[in-house]
XYZ file of C-alpha atoms in Angstrom:
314
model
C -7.794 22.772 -17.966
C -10.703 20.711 -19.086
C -11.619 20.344 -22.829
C -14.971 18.511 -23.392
C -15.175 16.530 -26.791
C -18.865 16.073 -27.802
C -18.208 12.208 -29.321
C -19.050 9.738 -26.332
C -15.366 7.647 -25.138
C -17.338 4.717 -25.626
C -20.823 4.571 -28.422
C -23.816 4.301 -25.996
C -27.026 2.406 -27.264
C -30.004 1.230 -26.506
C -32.266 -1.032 -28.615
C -35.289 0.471 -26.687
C -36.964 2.785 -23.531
C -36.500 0.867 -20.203
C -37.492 3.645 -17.813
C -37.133 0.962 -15.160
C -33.643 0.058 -15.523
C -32.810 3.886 -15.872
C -33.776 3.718 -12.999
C -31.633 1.339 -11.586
C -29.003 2.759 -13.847
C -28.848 5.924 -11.322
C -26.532 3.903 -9.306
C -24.112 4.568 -11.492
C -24.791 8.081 -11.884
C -25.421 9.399 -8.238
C -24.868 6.896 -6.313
C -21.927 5.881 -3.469
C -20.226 3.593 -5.447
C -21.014 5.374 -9.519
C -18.921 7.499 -11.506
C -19.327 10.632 -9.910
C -18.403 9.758 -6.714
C -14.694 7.761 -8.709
C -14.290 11.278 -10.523
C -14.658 13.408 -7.560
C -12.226 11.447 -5.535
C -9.553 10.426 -7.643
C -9.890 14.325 -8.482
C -9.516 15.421 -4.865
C -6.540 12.986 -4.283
C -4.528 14.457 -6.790
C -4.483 18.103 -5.113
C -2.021 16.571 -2.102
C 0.474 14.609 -4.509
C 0.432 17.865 -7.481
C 4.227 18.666 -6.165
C 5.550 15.565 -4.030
C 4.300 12.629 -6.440
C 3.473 14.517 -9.863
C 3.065 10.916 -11.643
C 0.870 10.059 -9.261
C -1.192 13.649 -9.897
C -0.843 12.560 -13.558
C -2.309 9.185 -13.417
C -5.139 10.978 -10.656
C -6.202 13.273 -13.304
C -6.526 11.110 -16.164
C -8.498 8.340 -14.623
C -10.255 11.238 -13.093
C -11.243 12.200 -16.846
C -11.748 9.358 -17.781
C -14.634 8.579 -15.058
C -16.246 12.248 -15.816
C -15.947 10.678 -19.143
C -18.055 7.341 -17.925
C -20.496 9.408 -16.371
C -21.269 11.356 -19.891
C -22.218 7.608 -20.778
C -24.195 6.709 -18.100
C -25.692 9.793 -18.124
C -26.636 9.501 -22.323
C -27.632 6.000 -21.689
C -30.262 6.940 -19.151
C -31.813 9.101 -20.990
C -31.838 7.181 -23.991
C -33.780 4.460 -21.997
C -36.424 7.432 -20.957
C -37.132 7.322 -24.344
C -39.817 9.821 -25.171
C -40.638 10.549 -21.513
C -38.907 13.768 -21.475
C -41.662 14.637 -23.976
C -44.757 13.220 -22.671
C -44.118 14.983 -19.279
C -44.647 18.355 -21.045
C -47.885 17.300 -22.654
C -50.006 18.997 -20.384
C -52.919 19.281 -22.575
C -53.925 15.742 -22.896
C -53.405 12.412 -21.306
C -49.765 11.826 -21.795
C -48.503 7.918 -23.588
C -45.581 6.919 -21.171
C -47.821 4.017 -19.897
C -47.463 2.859 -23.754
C -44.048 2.426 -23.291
C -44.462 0.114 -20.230
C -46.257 -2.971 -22.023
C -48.442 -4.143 -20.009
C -49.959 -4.541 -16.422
C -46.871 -5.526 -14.415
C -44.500 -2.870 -16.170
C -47.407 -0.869 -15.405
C -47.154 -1.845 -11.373
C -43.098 -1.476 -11.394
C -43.124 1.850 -12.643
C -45.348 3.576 -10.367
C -43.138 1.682 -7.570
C -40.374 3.248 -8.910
C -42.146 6.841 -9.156
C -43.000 6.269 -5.370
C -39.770 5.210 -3.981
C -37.763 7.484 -6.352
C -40.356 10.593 -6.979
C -37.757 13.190 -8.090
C -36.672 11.189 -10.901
C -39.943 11.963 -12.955
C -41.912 13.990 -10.752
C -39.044 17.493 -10.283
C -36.376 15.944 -13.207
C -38.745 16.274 -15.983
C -37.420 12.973 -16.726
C -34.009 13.378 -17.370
C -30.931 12.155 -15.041
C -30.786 12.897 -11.141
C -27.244 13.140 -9.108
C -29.358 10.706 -7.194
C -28.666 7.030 -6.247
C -31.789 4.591 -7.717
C -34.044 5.085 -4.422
C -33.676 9.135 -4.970
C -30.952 9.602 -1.930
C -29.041 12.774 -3.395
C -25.021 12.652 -4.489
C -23.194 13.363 -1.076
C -19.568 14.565 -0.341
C -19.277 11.954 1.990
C -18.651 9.115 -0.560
C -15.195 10.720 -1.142
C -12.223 9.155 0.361
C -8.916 11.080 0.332
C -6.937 11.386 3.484
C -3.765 12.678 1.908
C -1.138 10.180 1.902
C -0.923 7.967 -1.194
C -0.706 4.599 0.126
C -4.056 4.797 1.807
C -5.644 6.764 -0.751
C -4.569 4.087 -3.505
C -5.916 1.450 -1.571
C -8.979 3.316 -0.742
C -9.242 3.462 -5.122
C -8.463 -0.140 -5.622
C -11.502 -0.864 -3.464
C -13.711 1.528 -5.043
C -12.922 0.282 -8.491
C -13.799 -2.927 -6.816
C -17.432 -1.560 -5.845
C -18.179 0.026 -9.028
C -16.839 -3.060 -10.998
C -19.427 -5.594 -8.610
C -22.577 -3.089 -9.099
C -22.268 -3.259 -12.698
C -22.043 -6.781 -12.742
C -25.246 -6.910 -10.704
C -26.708 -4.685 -13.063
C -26.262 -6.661 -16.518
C -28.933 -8.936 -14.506
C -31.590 -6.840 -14.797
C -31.743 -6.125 -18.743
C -31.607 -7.851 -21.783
C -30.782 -5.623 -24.127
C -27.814 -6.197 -26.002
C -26.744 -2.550 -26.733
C -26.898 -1.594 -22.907
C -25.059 -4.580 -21.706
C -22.470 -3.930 -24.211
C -21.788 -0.304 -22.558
C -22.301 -1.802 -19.503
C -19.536 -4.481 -20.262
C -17.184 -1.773 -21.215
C -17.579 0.541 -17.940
C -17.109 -2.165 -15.758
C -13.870 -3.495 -17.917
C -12.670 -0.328 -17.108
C -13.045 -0.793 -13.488
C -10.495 -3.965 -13.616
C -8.026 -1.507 -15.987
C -8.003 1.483 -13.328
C -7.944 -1.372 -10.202
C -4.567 -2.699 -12.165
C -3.488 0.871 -12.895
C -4.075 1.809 -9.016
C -2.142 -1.187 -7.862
C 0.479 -0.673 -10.370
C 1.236 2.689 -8.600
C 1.088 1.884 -5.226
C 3.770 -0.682 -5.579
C 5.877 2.186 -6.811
C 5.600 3.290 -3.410
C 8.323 1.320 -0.627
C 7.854 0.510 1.628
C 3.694 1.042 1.370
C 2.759 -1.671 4.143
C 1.645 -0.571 6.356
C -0.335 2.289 5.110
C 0.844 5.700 6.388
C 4.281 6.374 8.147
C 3.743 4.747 11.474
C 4.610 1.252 11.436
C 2.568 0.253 14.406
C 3.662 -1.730 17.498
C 5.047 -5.518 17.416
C 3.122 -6.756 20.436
C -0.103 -6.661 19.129
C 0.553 -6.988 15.314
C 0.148 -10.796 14.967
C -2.293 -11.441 17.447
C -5.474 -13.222 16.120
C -8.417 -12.921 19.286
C -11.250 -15.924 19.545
C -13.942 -13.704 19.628
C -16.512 -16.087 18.955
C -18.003 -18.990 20.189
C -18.425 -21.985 18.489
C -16.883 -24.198 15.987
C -13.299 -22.424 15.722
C -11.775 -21.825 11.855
C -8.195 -21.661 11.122
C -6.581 -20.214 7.904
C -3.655 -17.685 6.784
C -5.694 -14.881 8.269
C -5.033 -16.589 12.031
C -2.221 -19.048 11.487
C 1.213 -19.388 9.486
C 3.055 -15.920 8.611
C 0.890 -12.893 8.021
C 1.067 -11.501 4.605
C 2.083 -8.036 5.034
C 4.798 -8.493 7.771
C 5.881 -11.551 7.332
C 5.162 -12.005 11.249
C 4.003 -15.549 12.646
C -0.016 -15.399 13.986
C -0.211 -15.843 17.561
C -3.614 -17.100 18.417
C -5.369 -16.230 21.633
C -7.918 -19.291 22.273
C -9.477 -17.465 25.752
C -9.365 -13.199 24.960
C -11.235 -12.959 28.036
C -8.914 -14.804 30.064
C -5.671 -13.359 27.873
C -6.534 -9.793 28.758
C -7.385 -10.511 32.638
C -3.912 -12.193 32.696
C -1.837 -9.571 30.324
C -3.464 -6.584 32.221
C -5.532 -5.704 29.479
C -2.756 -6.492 27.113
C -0.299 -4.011 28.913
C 2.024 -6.975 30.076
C 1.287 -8.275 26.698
C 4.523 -10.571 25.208
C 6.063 -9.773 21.869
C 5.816 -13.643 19.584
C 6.312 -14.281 16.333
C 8.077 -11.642 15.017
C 11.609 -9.964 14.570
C 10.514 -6.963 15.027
C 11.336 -4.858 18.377
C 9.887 -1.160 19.829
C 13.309 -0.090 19.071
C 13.361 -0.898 15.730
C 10.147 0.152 14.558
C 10.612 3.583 15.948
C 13.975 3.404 14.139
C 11.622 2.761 11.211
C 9.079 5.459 12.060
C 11.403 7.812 12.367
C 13.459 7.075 9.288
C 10.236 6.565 7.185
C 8.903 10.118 8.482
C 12.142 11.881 7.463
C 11.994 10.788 4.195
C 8.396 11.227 3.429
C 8.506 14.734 5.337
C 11.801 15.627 3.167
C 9.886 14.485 -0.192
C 7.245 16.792 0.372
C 9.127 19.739 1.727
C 11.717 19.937 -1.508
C 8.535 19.508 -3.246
C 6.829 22.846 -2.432
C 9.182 26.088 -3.003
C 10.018 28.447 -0.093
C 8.216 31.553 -0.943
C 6.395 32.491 -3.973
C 4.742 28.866 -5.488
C 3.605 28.630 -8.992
C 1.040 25.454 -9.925
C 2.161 24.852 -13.144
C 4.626 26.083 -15.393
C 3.841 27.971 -19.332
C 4.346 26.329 -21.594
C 4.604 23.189 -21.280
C 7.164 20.671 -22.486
C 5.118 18.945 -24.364
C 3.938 21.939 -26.362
């Protein structure tokens, strides 16, 4: 159940109408990496851990919330920065004052870029926020990353919090007003809280590396291919132990010649690592017992009930 309190999470100003940054602002509304697209996801997720994991649907929901939440603010703060647009649109009967608000010849120029490479925003919005990205490319499904298994999913959130975190950065650049950089220093503060609160959780989860069940095979694990020619780099990526297996890097100086020789990599040697076939299918079959148990006590034979009235905390 939602419940919608009218007082902003955060107090959204603006000193004064910038139609051109809310412009640029609709990144964070509509676009791949805004708050839509965190909501939607993180909201998704949450439907495949409800019974196996429910702290992990808890902490899904909330930040979930919370970035419906976030886009209430980006959404107020665009408008806010439209200023009396909204208005002037409607004033049909006379030449309309937005250009007033633009000061000048080269706010003049950038806005009617803006109304050409992002038409719907003013032309069929009536000037108010778009589920758009800042070039007018429409809110898609697509951006939404759930696959069903929590330690891909997390990481999949960890990353996103990364992307949102990065565009707002990039877009304190392009203003200077102090009351919009303030909410724009808050959103993206909340990006590094959720990234912590992602990672938090996923280390909850053991083992979590790799992601999934499957643990993969130990012959080509810690193999690091030239693929390039030139000046060669070395660095924990393609030498010393690798960082999620704890495997030594084996690297292949001639792939061309390593493949010919290996027939393409089917006589490939296991190096580096303790790890055998018969032990990592010992893993993957231990692993997918106990994940496959977890979620089978989870969900009831029979008749299955979501949630149950009241609740304890009532």
């Amino acid at each position: 159940m939602f419940y919608h309190v009218k007082e902003l999470q955060f107090n959204a100003r603006v000193s004064k109408p910038d139609p051109a940054f809310a412009s640029l602002l609709l990144e964070q509304f509509g676009g791949a990496n805004g708050e839509l697209k965190a909501a939607m996801q993180y909201f998704v997720q949450a439907f495949t851990v409800r019974q196996p994991h429910p702290d992990q649907y808890d902490m899904l929901m909330d930040i979930a919330t919370e970035e419906f939440s976030h886009l209430e603010i980006v959404g107020a703060t665009i408008q806010m920065l439209l200023g009396p647009i909204n208005g002037e649109l409607k004033n049909a009967a006379e030449e309309a004052e937005i250009m007033q608000l633009l000061q000048g010849k080269a706010k003049k120029e950038d806005f009617i870029h803006n109304a050409m490479v992002n038409p719907q925003f003013f032309v069929l919005s009536g000037g108010g926020p778009t589920l758009t990205n800042s070039q007018g490319v429409p809110w898609n499904g697509s951006y939404v990353d759930a696959n069903g298994d929590p330690t891909v999913d997390l990481r999949s959130n960890i990353a996103a919090e990364s992307r949102a975190k990065i565009v707002y950065e990039y877009l304190m650049q392009f203003t200077d007003d102090p009351y919009v950089k303030e909410t724009l220093s808050f959103l993206m503060t909340r990006e590094v809280a959720h990234f912590q609160m992602f990672e938090a959780a996923l280390q909850t989860i053991q083992p979590n590396f790799p992601p999934g069940v499957l643990q993969g095979d130990p012959r080509y694990s810690n193999s690091y291919f030239n693929m390039s020619n030139g000046v060669d780099v070395r660095g924990p990526w393609n030498e010393g132990k690798s960082p999620g297996l704890g495997e030594t890097w084996q690297y292949v100086e001639e792939p061309f010649r390593h493949v010919v020789d290996s027939n393409g990599m089917i006589d490939h040697k296991t190096n580096g690592t303790d790890r055998t076939m018969k032990s990592v299918e010992k893993m993957d079959k231990t692993l997918s017992q106990e994940r496959s148990k977890k979620v089978k006590a989870a969900v009831p034979k029979g008749e299955n009930q979501w949630c149950e009235y009241p609740q304890d905390s009532l």
